[in-house]
PDB file of C-alpha atoms in Angstrom:
ATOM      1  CA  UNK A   1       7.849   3.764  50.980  1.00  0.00           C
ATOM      2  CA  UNK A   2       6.791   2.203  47.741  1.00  0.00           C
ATOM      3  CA  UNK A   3       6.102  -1.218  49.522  1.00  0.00           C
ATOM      4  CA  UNK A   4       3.828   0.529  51.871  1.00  0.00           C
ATOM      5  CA  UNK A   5       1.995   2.277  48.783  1.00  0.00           C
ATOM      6  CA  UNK A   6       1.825  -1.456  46.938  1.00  0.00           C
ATOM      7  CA  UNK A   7       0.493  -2.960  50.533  1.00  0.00           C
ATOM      8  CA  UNK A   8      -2.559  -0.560  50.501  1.00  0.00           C
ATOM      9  CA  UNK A   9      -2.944  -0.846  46.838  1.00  0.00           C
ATOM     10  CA  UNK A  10      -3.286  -4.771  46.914  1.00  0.00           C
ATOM     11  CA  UNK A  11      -5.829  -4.051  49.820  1.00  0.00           C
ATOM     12  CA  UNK A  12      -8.031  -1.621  48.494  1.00  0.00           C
ATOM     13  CA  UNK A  13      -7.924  -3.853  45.771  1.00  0.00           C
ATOM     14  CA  UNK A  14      -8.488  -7.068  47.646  1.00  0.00           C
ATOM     15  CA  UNK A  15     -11.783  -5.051  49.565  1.00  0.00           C
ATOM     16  CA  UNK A  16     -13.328  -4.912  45.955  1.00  0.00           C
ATOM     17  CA  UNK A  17     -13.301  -8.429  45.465  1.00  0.00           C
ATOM     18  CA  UNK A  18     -16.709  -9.657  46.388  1.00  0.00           C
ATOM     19  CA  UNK A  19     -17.686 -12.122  44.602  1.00  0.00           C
ATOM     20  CA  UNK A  20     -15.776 -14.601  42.227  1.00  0.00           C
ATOM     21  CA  UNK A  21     -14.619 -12.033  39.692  1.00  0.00           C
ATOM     22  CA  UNK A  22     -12.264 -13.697  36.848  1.00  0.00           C
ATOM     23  CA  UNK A  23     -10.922 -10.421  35.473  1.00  0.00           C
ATOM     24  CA  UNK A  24     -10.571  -8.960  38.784  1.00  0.00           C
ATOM     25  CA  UNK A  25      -8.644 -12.086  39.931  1.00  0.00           C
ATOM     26  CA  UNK A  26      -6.477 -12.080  36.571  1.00  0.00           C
ATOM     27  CA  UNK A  27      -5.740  -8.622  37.789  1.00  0.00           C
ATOM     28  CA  UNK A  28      -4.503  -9.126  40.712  1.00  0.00           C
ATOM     29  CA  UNK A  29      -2.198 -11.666  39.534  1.00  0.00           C
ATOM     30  CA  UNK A  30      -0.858  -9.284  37.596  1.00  0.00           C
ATOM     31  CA  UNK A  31      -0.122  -6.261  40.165  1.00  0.00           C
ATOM     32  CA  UNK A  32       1.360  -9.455  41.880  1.00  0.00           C
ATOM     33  CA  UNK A  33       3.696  -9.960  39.772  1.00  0.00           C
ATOM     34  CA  UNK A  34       4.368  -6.215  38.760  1.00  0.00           C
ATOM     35  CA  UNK A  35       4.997  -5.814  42.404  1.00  0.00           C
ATOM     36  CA  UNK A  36       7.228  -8.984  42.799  1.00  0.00           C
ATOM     37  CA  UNK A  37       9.765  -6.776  44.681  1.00  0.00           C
ATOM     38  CA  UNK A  38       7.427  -6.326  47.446  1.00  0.00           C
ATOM     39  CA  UNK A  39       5.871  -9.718  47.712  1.00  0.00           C
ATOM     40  CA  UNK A  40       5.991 -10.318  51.471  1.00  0.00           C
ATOM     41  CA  UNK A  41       3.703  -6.910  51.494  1.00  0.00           C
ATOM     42  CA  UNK A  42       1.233  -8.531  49.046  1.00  0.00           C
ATOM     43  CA  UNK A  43       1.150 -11.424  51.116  1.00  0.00           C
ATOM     44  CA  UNK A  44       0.439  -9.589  54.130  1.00  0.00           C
ATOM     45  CA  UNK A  45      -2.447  -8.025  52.556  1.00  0.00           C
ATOM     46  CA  UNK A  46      -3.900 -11.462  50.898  1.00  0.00           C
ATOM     47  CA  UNK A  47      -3.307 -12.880  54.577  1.00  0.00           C
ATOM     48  CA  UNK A  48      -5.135 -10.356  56.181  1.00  0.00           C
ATOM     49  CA  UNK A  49      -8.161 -10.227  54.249  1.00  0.00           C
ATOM     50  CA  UNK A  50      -8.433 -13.946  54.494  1.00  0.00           C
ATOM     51  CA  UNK A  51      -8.401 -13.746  58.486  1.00  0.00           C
ATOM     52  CA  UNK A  52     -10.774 -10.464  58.600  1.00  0.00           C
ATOM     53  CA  UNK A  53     -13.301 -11.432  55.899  1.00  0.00           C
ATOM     54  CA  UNK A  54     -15.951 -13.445  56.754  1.00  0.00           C
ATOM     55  CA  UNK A  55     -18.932 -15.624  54.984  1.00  0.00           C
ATOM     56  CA  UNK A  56     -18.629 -16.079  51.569  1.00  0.00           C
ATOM     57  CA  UNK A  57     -16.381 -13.009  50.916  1.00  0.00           C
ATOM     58  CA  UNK A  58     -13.104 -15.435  51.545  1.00  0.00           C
ATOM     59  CA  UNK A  59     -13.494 -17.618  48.639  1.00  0.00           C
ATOM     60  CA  UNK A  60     -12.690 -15.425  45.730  1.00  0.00           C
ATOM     61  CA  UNK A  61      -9.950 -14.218  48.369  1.00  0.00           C
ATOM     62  CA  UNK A  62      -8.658 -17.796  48.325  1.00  0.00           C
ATOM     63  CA  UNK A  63      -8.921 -18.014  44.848  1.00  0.00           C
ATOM     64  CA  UNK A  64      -6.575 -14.553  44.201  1.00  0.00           C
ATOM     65  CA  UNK A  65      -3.676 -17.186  46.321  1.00  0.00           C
ATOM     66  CA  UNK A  66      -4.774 -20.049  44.183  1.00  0.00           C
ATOM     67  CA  UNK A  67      -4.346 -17.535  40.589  1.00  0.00           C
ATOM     68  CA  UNK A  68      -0.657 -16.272  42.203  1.00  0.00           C
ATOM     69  CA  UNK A  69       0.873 -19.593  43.162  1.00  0.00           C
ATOM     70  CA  UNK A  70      -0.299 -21.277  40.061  1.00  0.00           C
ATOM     71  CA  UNK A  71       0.815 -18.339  37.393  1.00  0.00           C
ATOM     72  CA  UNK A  72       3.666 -17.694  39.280  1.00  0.00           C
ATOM     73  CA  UNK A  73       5.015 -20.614  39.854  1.00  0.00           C
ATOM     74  CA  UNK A  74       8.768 -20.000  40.175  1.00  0.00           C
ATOM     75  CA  UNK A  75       8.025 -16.462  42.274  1.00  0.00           C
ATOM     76  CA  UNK A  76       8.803 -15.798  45.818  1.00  0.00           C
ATOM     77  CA  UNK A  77       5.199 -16.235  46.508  1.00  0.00           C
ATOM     78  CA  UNK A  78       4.967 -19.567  46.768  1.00  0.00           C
ATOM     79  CA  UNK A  79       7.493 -19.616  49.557  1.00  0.00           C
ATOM     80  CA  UNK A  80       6.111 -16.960  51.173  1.00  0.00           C
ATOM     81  CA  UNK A  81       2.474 -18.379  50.993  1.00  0.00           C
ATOM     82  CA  UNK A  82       4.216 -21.892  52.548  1.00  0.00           C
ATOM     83  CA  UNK A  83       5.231 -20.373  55.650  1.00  0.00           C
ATOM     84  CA  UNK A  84       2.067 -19.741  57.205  1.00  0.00           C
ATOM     85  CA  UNK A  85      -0.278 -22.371  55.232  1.00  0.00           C
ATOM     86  CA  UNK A  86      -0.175 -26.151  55.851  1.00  0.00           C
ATOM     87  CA  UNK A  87       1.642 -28.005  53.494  1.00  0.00           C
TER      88      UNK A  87
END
């Protein structure tokens, strides 16, 4: 159940993100990689919110991906990002 719990977490999380928030970003890194074990749950929700938000509300979304693939690098993340985005 704890994936479920680290899904909703990442979104409620996510829905605060309005505007191009550095420590909020740097903070969601971070759950991201406390919550490694349920990456393809954190990618759901980053997905998600990327499809659902609209106007200028996706950037800093699209810059939480950016902060995860380039801080963790070696993580699952990056694969799992790479299936659904265009090399």
């Amino acid at each position: 159940m704890a994936g479920k719990d680290d899904y909703q977490d990442f979104k409620v999380a996510l829905n605060d993100l309005k505007l191009n928030s550095k420590p909020l970003i740097n903070f969601l890194t971070i759950l991201a990689e406390e919550k490694m074990h349920n990456a393809p749950q954190i990618v759901r929700a980053i997905e998600e919110r990327i499809i659902e938000t609209k106007g200028e509300h996706v950037l800093p979304t699209l810059y939480v991906l950016d902060s995860i693939v380039k801080n963790l690098r070696s993580s699952v993340y990056v694969q799992l990002f790479e299936t659904k985005l265009p090399v």
